[in-house]
XYZ file of C-alpha atoms in Angstrom:
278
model
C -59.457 11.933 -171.034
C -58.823 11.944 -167.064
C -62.482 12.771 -166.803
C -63.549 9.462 -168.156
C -64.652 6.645 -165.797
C -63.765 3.765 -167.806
C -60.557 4.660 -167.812
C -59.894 5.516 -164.188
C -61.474 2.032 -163.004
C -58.846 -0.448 -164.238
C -55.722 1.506 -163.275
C -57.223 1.468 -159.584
C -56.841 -3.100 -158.834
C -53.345 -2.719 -160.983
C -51.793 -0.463 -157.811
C -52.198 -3.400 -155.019
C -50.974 -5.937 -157.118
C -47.684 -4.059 -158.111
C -47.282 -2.854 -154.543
C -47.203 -6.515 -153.855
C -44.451 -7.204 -156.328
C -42.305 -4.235 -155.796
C -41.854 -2.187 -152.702
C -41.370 1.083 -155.258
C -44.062 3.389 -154.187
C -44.153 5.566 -157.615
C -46.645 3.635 -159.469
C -49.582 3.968 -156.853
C -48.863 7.369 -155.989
C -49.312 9.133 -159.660
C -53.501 8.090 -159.397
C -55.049 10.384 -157.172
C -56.669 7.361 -155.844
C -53.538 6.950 -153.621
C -55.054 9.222 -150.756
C -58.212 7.892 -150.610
C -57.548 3.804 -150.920
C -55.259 2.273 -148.205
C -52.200 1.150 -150.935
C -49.375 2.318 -149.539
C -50.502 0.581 -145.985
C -50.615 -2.870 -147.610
C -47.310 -3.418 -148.645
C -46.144 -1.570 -145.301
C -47.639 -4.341 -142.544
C -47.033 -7.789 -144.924
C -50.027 -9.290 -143.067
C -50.817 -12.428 -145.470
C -54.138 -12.529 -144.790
C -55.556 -15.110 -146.784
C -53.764 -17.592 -148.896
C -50.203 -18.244 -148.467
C -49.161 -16.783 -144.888
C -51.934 -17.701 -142.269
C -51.045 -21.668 -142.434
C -48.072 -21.151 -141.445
C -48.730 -18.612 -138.523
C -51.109 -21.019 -136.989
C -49.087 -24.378 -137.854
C -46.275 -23.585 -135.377
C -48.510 -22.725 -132.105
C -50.278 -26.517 -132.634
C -47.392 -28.434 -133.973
C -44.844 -28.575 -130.985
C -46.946 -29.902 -128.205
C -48.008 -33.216 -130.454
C -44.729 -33.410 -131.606
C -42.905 -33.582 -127.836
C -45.865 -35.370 -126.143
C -45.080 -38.587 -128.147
C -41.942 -39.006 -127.913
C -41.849 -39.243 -124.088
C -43.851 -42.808 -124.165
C -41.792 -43.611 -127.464
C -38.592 -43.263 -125.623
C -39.536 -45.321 -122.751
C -41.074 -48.033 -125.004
C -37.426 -47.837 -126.459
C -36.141 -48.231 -122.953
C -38.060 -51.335 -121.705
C -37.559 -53.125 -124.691
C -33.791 -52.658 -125.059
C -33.985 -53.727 -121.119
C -36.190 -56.945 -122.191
C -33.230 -57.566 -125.020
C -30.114 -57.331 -122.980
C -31.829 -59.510 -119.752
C -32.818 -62.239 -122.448
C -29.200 -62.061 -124.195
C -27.825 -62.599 -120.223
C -29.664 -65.670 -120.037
C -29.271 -66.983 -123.013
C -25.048 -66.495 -122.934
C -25.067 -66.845 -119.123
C -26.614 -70.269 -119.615
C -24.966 -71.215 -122.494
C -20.767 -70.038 -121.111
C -21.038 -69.252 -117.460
C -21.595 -65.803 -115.957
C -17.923 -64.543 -116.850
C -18.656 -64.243 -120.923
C -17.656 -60.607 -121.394
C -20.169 -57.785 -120.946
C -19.146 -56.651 -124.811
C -20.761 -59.698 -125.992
C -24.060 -59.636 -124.038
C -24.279 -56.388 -125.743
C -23.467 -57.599 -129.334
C -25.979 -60.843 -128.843
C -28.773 -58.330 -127.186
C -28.200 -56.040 -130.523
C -27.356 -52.438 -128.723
C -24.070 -50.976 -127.721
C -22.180 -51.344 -124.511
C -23.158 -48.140 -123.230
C -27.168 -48.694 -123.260
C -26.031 -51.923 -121.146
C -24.133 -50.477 -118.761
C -26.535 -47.357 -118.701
C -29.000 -50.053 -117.825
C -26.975 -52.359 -115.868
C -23.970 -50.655 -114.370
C -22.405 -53.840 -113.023
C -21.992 -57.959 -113.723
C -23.711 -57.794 -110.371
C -26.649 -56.301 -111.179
C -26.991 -57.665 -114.601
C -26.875 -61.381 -112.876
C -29.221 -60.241 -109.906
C -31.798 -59.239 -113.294
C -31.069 -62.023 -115.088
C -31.557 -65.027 -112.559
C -34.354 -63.285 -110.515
C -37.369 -66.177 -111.662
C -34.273 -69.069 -111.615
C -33.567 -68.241 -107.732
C -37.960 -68.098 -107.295
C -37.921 -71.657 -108.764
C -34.997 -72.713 -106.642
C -37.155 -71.792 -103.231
C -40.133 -73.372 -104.949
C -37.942 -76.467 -105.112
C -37.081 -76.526 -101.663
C -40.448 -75.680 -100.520
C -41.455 -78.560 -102.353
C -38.851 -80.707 -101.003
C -40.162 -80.140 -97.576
C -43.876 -80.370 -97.488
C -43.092 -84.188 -98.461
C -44.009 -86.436 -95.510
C -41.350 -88.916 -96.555
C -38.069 -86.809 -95.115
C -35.280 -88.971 -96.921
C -37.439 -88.449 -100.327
C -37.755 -84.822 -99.926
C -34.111 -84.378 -99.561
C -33.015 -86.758 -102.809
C -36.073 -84.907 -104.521
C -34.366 -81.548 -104.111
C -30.733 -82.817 -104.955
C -31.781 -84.285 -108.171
C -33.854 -81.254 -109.168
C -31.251 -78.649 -108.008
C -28.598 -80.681 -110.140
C -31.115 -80.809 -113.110
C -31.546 -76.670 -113.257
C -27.641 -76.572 -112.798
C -26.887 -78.411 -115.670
C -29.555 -76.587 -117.793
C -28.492 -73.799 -117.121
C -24.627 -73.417 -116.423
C -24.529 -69.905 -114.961
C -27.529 -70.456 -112.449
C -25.628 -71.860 -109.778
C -23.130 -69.503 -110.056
C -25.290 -66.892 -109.912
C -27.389 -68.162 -107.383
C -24.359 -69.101 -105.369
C -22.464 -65.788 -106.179
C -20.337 -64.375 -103.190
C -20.932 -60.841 -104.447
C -23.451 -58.707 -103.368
C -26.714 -59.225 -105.318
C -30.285 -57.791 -105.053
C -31.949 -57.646 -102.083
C -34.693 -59.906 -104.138
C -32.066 -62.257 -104.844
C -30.476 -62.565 -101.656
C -33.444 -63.271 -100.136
C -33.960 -65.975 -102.437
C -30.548 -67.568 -101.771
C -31.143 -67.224 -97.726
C -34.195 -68.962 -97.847
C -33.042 -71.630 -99.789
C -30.184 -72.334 -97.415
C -32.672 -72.013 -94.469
C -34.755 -74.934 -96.017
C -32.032 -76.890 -97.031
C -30.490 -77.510 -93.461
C -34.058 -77.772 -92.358
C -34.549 -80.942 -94.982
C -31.322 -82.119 -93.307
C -32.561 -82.132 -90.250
C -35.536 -84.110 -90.799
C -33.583 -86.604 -92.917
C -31.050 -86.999 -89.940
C -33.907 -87.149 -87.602
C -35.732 -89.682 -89.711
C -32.572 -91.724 -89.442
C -32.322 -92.066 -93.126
C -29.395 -89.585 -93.656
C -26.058 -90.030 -91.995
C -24.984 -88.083 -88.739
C -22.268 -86.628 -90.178
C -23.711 -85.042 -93.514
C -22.951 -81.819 -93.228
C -24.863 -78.527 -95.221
C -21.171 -77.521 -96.978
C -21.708 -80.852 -98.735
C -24.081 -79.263 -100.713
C -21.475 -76.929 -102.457
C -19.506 -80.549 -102.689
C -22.351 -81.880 -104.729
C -22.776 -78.587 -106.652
C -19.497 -78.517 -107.576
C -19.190 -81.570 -109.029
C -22.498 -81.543 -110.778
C -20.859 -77.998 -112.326
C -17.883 -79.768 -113.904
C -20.285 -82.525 -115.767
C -19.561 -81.703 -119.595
C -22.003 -83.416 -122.194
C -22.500 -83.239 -125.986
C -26.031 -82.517 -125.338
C -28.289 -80.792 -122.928
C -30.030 -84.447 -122.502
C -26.074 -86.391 -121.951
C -25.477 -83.827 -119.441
C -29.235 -84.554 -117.944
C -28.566 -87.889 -117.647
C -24.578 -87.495 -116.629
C -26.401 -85.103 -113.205
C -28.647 -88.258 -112.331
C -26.338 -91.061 -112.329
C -23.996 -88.657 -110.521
C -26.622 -87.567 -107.926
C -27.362 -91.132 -107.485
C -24.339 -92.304 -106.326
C -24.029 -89.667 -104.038
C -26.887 -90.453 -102.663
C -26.572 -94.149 -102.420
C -23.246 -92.639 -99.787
C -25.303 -90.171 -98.072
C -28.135 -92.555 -96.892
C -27.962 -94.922 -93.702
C -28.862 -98.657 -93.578
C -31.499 -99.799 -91.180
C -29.187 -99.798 -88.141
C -26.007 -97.923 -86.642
C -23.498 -97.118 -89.543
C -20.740 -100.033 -90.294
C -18.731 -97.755 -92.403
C -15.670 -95.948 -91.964
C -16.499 -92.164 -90.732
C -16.637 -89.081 -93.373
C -13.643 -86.632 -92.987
C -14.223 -83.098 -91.273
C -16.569 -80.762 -93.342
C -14.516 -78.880 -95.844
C -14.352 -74.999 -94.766
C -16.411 -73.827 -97.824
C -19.747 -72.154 -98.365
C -22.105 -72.194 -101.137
C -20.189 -68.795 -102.333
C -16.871 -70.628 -103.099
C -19.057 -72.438 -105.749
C -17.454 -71.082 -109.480
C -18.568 -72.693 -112.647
């Protein structure tokens, strides 16, 4: 009976595959096959070599760099939109309550916590400087404007009204734009050059004879300030409250053909346009 061929062949494929199961060497060493065919190797050095085991072997060299190249963009599209979301909140509340509403709620309106805003804006100062960056541009622009007109009494009562129109649509411009703190270089730029053209449109006006010797550039923050306390039901009341105010100022500020018949101003008040709060 061991002689017999047909029976040694099928005991020789059972060995490997009970080798595989159990670690117990016994079963493939009774054949005398044992010697000559590598069993007792195969279970030794698990080496999956087809099915199960060589996915996974060459899954973890490729996997890691996709996975941690993506999320470096992903986390800075994260960034710059959270950024985009709390400057658009500022606006919005600055606009709406003044510069003082509390950072806490910026947050809460923006949709993040307080510590991405502060991680992104670490003071009220630099959140305003963000926030009112294009609203200080527009203010220049104005002013600009305001002096390439040949007419120099029109340029000045040009810029007035339009400076009082911004102000009222949007409450926390002028304070921001007017802020004694320090702000970003950008910004206080801005604010310089506006100043700088504004005493230059006085100048012209005075020289023009159409504004009155004694106007002087701190009356600005007199107009500002009262164009700041103007309370309306609507955006349009308050609008059209800034005009009729403007207008009257105006009507005090401008001379009559002729030397002045009316009683002179009182000294310039000691204030700058950083005294202005809204």
């Amino acid at each position: 009976m061991p002689g017999d061929p047909s029976q040694i062949a099928p005991p020789e494929p059972a060995p490997p595959e009970s080798a595989l199961r159990e670690p117990a060497p016994s079963q493939a060493a009774p054949p005398g096959s044992a010697p000559t065919e590598p069993v007792p190797h195969e279970p030794a050095p698990p080496e999956p070599t087809a099915p199960g085991s060589a996915p996974p072997e060459s899954a973890p060299p490729e996997s890691p760099p996709p996975e941690s190249a993506p999320p470096g963009p992903a986390l800075r599209a994260d960034a710059a939109r959270n950024r985009e979301r709390i400057l658009r909140a500022a606006r919005e509340a600055f606009a709406a309550h003044g510069i003082d509403v509390p950072m806490a709620a910026i947050a809460r309106r923006a949709g993040v916590g307080t510590a991405t805003l502060y991680r992104r804006f670490p003071t009220r100062d630099d959140l305003v400087s963000e926030a009112f960056t294009d609203q200080a541009s527009a203010c220049a622009d104005v002013i600009d404007h305001a002096q390439a007109d040949p007419d120099p009494w029109r340029g000045f009562a040009a810029a007035l009204h339009r400076i009082a129109a911004m102000q009222v649509a949007d409450r926390g411009f002028g304070a921001a734009f007017l802020r004694g703190a320090a702000l970003s270089p950008e910004l206080e730029e801005r604010r310089a050059q506006a100043e700088e053209g504004f005493a230059r449109l006085i100048r012209r006006a005075k020289q023009a004879g159409a504004l009155r010797a004694d106007f002087d550039r701190t009356d600005l923050t007199l107009v500002l300030m009262a164009v700041g306390g103007i309370r309306a039901d609507t955006p349009e009341a308050a609008l059209a409250a800034a005009r009729r105010l403007v207008g009257h100022l105006l009507r005090s500020f401008h001379t009559a053909p002729g030397p002045d018949t009316g009683p002179p101003l009182p000294p310039p008040a000691p204030v700058g346009l950083y005294h202005l709060r809204l």
